Coordinates of C-alpha atoms in Angstrom, one line a residue:
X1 CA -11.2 -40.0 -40.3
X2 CA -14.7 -40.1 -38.3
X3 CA -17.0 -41.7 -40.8
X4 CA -20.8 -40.3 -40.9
X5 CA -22.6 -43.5 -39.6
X6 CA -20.1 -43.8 -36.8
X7 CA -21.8 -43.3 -33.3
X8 CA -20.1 -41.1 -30.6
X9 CA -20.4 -40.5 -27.1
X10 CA -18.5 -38.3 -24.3
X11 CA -17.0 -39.6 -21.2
X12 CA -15.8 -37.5 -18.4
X13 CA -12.1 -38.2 -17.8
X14 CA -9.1 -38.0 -15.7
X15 CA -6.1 -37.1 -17.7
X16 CA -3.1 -40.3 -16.7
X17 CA -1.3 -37.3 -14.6
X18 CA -4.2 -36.4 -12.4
X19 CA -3.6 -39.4 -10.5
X20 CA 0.0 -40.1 -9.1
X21 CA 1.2 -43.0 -6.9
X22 CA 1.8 -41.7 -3.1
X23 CA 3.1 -45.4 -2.0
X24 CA 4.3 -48.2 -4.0
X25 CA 6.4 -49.5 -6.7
X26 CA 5.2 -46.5 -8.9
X27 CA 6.0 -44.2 -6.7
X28 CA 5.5 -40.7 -7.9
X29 CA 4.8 -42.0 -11.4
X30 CA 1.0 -41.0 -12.5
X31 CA -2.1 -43.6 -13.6
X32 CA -0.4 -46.3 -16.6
X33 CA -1.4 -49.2 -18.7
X34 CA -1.9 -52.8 -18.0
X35 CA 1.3 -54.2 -18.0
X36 CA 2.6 -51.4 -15.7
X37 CA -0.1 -51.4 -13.3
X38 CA 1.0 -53.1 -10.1
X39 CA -1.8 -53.9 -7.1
X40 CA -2.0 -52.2 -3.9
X41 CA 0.0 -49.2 -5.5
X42 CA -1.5 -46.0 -3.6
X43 CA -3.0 -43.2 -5.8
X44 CA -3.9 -39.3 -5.0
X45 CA -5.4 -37.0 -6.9
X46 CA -3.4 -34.0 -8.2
X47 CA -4.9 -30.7 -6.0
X48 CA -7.3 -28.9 -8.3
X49 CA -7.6 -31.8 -10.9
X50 CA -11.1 -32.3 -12.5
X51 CA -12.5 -34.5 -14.6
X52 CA -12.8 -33.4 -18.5
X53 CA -15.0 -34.8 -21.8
X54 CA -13.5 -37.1 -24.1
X55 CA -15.3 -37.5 -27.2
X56 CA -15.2 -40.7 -28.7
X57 CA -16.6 -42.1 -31.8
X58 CA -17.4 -45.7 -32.2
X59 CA -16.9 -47.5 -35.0
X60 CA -19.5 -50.8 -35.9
X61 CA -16.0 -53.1 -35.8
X62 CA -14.9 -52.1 -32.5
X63 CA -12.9 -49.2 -33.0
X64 CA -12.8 -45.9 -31.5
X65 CA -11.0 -42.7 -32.3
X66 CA -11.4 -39.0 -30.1
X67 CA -14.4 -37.7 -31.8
X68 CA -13.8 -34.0 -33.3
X69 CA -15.7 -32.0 -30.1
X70 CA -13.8 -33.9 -27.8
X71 CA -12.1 -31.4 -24.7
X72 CA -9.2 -33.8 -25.0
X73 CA -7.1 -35.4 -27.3
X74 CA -6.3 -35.5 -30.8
X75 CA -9.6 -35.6 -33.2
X76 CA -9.5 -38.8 -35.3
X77 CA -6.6 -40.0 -33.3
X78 CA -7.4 -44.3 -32.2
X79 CA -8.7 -44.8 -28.9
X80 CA -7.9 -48.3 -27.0
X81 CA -9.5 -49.9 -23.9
X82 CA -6.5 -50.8 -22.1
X83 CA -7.9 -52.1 -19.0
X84 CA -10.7 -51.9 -16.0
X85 CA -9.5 -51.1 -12.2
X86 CA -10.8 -50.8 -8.9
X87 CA -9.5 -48.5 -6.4
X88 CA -10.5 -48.3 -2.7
X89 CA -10.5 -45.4 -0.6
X90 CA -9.5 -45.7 3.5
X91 CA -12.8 -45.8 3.8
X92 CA -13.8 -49.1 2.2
X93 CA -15.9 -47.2 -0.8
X94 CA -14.8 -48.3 -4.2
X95 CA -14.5 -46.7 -7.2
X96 CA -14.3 -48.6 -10.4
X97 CA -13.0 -47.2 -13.9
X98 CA -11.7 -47.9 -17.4
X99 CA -8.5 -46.6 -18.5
X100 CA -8.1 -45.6 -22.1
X101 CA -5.1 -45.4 -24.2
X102 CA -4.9 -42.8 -27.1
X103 CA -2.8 -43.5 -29.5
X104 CA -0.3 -41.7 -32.2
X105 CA 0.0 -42.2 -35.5
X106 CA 3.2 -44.5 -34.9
X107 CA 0.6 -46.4 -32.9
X108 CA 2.9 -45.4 -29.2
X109 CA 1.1 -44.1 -26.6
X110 CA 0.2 -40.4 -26.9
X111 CA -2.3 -39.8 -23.6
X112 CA -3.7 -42.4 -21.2
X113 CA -7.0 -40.9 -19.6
X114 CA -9.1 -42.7 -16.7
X115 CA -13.1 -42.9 -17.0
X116 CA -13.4 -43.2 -13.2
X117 CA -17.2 -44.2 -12.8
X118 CA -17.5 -42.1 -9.5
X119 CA -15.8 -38.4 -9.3
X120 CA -13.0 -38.9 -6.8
X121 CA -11.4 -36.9 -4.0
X122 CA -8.3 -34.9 -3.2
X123 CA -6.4 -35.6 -0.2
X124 CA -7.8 -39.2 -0.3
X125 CA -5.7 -42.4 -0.3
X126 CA -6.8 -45.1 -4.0
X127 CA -5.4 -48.7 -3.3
X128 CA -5.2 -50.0 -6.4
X129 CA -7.2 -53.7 -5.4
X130 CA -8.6 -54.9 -8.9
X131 CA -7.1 -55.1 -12.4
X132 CA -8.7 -56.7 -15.3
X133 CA -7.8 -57.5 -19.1
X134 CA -10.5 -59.4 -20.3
X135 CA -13.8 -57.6 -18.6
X136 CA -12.5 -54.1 -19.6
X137 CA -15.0 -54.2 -22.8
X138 CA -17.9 -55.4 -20.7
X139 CA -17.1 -52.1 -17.5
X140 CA -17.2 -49.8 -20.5
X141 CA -20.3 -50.9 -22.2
X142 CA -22.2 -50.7 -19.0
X143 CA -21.6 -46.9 -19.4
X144 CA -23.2 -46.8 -22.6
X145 CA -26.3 -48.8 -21.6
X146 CA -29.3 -47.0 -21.5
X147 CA -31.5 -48.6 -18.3
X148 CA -35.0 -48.3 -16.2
X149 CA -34.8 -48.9 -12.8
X150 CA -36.4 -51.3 -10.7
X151 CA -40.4 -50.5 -10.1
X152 CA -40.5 -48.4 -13.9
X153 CA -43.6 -49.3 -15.3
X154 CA -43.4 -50.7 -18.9
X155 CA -46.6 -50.9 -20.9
X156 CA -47.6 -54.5 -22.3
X157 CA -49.1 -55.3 -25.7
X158 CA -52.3 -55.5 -23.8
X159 CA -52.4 -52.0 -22.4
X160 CA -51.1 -53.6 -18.8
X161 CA -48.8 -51.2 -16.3
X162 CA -46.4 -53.9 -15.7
X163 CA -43.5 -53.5 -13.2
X164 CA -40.1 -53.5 -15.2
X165 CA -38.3 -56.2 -13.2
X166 CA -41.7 -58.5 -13.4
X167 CA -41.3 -58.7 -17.7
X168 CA -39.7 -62.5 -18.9
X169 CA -38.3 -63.0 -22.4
X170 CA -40.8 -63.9 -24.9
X171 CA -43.4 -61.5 -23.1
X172 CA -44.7 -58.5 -25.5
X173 CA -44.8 -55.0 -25.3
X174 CA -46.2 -52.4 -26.9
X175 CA -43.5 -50.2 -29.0
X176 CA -44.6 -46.9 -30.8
X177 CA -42.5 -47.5 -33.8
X178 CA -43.5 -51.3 -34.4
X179 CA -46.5 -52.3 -31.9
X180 CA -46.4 -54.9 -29.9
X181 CA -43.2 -56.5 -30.2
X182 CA -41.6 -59.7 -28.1
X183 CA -39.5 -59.2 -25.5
X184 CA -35.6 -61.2 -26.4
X185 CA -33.9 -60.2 -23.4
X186 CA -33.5 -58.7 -19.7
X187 CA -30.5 -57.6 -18.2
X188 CA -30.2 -56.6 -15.1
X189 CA -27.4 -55.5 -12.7
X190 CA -27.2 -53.8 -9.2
X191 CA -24.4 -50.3 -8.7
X192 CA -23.3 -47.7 -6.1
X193 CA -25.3 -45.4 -7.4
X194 CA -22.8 -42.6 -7.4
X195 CA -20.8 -40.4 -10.0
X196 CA -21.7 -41.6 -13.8
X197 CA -24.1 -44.8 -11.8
X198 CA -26.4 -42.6 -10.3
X199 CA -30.2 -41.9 -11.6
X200 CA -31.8 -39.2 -13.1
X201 CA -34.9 -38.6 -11.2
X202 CA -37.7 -37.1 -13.6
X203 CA -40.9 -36.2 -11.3
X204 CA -44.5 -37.3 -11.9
X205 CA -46.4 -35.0 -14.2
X206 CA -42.5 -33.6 -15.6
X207 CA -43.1 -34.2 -19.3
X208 CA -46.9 -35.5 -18.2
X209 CA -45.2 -38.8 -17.1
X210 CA -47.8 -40.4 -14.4
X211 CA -45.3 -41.0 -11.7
X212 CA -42.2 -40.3 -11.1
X213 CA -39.8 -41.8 -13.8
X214 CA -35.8 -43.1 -12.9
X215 CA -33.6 -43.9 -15.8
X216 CA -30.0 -43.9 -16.0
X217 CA -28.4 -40.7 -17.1
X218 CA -27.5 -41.8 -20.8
X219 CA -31.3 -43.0 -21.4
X220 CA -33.0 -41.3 -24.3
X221 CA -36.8 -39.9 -23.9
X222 CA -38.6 -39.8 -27.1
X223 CA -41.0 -36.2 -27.7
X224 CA -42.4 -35.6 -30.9
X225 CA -43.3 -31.9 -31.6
X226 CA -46.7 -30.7 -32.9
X227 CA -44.3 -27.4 -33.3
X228 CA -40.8 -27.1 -32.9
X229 CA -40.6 -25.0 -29.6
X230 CA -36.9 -26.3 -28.3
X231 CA -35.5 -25.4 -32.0
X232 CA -34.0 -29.0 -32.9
X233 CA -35.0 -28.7 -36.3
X234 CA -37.2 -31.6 -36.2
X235 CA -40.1 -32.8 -35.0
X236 CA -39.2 -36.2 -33.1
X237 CA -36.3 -35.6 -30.8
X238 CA -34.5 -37.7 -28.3
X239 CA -33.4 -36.3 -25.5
X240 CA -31.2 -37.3 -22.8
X241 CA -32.0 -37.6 -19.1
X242 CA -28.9 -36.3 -17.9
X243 CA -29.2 -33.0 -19.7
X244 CA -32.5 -32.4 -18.3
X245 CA -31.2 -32.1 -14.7
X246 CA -32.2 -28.7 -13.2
X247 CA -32.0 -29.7 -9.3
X248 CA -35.8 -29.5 -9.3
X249 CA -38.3 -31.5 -11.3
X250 CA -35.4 -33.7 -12.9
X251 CA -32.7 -34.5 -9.9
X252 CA -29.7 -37.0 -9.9
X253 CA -30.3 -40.0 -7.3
X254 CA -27.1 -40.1 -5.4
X255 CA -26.1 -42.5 -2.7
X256 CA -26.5 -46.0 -2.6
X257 CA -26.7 -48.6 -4.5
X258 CA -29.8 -49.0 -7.8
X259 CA -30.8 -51.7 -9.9
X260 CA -31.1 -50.8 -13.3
X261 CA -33.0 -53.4 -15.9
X262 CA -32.7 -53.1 -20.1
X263 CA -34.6 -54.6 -22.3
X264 CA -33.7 -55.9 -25.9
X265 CA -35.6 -56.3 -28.8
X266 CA -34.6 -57.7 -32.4
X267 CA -34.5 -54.2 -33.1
X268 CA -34.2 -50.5 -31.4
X269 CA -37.8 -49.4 -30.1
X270 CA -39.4 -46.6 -28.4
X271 CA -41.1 -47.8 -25.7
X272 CA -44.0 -46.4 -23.0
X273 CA -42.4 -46.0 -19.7
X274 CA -44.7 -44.4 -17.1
X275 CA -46.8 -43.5 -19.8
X276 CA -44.1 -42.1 -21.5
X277 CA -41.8 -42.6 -24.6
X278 CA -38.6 -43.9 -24.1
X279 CA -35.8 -45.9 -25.9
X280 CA -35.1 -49.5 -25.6
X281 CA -31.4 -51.2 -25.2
X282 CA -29.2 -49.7 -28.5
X283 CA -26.9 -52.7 -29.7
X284 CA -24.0 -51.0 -31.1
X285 CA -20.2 -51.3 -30.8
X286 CA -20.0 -49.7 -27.5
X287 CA -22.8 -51.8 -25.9
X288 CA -22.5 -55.2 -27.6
X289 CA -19.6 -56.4 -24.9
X290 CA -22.7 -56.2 -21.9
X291 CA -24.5 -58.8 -23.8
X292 CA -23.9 -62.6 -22.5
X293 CA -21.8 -64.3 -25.4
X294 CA -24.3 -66.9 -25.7
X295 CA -26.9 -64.5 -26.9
X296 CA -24.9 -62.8 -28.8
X297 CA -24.5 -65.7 -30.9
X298 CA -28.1 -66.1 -31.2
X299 CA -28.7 -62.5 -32.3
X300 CA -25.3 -62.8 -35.0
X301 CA -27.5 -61.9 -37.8
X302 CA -30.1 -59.2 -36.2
X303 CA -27.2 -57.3 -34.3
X304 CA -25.7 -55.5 -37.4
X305 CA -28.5 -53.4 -37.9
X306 CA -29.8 -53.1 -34.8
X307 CA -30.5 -49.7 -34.6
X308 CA -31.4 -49.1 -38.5
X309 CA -34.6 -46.9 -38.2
X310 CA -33.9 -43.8 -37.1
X311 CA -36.1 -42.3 -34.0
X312 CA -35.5 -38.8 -34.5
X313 CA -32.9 -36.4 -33.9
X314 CA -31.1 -36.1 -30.6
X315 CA -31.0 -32.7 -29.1
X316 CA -27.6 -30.5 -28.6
X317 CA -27.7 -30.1 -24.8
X318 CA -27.0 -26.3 -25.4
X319 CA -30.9 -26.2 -26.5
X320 CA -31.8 -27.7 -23.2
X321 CA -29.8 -25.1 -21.2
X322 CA -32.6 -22.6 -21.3
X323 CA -34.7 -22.1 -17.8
X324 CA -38.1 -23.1 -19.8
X325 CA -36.7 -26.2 -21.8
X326 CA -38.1 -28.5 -19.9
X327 CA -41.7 -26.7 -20.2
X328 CA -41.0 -25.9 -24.1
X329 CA -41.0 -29.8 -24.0
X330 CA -43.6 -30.5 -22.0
X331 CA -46.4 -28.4 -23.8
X332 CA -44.5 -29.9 -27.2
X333 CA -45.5 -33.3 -26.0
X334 CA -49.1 -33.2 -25.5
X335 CA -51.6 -34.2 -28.0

């Protein structure tokens, strides 16, 4: 059963029947597992199919079971990362995704779901062009990682408004939980930024950041409350970007391609981004695979706990679903 300290998250999904093969050795069978999988296989979506949240929980040795407010699945029930593909569409776009396995309890396969990183279309031709074992860890933690986009301002130990993509290991910056703290890595990686990829646009001035603020859509803002106007039940909340999206002051970036940056510390921080707080890189079991092996190894003893030191509660997106959340946070914000 889901254990207390376990960390969850929710994916949107295909369900393994949504997607059926049109042409190919599969023919007319839907989406499979690795060792069934065969390249250049064709792939449609099922008319009127839509993608769904799975819940998962992660476990801190690797494990992950459908979490108990999952839209699919069997709460508790184990979850395995089968395998990362690549599909192309006739028109050359790509769309890349992680297919997961759920599993019953005499460990056969119950549901196979696909976490398609872009939403895809009906009436549109998937070749099936890339199928990988070994990386599928690494596609999946890249959902989970919570990044700044290139030109974010990061402030420095110094007080300094330093450009994101400018910051080298070893440099410091100033953390609200811990002061200034040295910087132990920068990742960085370039996406279509499309579907789950795409940016969460929160304007200048939005919650009194002083410009306009881009973050991928699982990044966490930190607000501390003089009152509790949103009803969290708690002072410091974290909230994420994605579930501040109200097609006006906080918009999704679609179209082309981003470059998101994270930065690691020896421990989870909250961090100014233009002028605001936000969360640095979370080390857990679903993000640990992004990490190159090497530093992993370096880190063997800091990683356990990485996140120990809690930053507040993270708000329920049904409290954000009010027209004046956003403002309710805003005013909560200022000092």
């Amino acid at each position: 059963m889901t254990q207390p300290s376990a960390l969850s998250q929710s994916v949107p999904v295909y369900r393994a029947e949504d997607l059926r093969v049109s042409i190919g050795a599969n023919l007319g069978d839907g989406l499979t597992v690795l060792d069934e999988l065969m390249l250049d296989d064709v792939y449609v979506l099922v008319p009127g199919a839509e993608r769904a949240r799975l819940s998962l929980v992660a476990h801190g040795d690797g494990r992950f079971e459908v979490g108990p407010d999952s839209a699919l699945g069997t709460p508790g029930a184990p979850v395995r990362l089968d395998c990362a593909v690549d599909f192309m569409s006739p028109g050359g776009q790509t769309a890349e995704g992680v297919v997961l396995v759920e599993l019953a309890p005499d460990h056969t396969i119950a549901e196979i779901y696909l976490l398609s990183l872009v939403p895809l279309a009906e009436k549109t031709d998937y070749s099936l062009v890339g199928i990988d074992g070994p990386g599928t860890a690494r596609r999946f933690a890249q959902v989970g990682c919570v990044s700044f986009t290139r030109g974010t301002r990061i402030t420095m130990a110094s007080g300094e408004q330093r450009p994101i993509e400018e910051i080298a290991v070893g440099d410091r910056v100033l953390t609200r939980d811990g002061g200034p703290q040295q910087v132990r890595w920068i990742g960085h990686s370039a996406l279509r930024a499309v579907g789950d990829s795409a940016p969460i646009v929160i304007r200048a001035g939005t919650l009194n950041n002083a410009r306009d603020l881009v973050v991928s859509p699982e990044h966490r803002l930190f607000i501390y409350q003089r009152t509790d106007r949103i009803g969290a039940g708690q002072a410091e909340v974290l909230v994420k970007a994605r579930h501040l999206v109200n097609g006006d002051s906080v918009t999704v970036r679609d179209g082309g391609y981003v470059e998101y940056y994270q930065i690691l510390f020896d421990r989870h921080h909250i961090i100014y981004a233009e002028g605001i707080a936000a969360e640095s890189m979370l080390i857990d079991s679903r993000t640990k695979p992004a990490l190159p092996p090497e530093l992993v190894e370096k880190l063997a003893e800091l990683l356990p706990g990485h996140g120990e030191g809690a930053h507040g509660v993270e708000v329920q997106r049904r409290l954000l679903e009010r027209p004046d959340a956003i403002e309710l946070l805003r005013r909560a914000a200022l000092r």
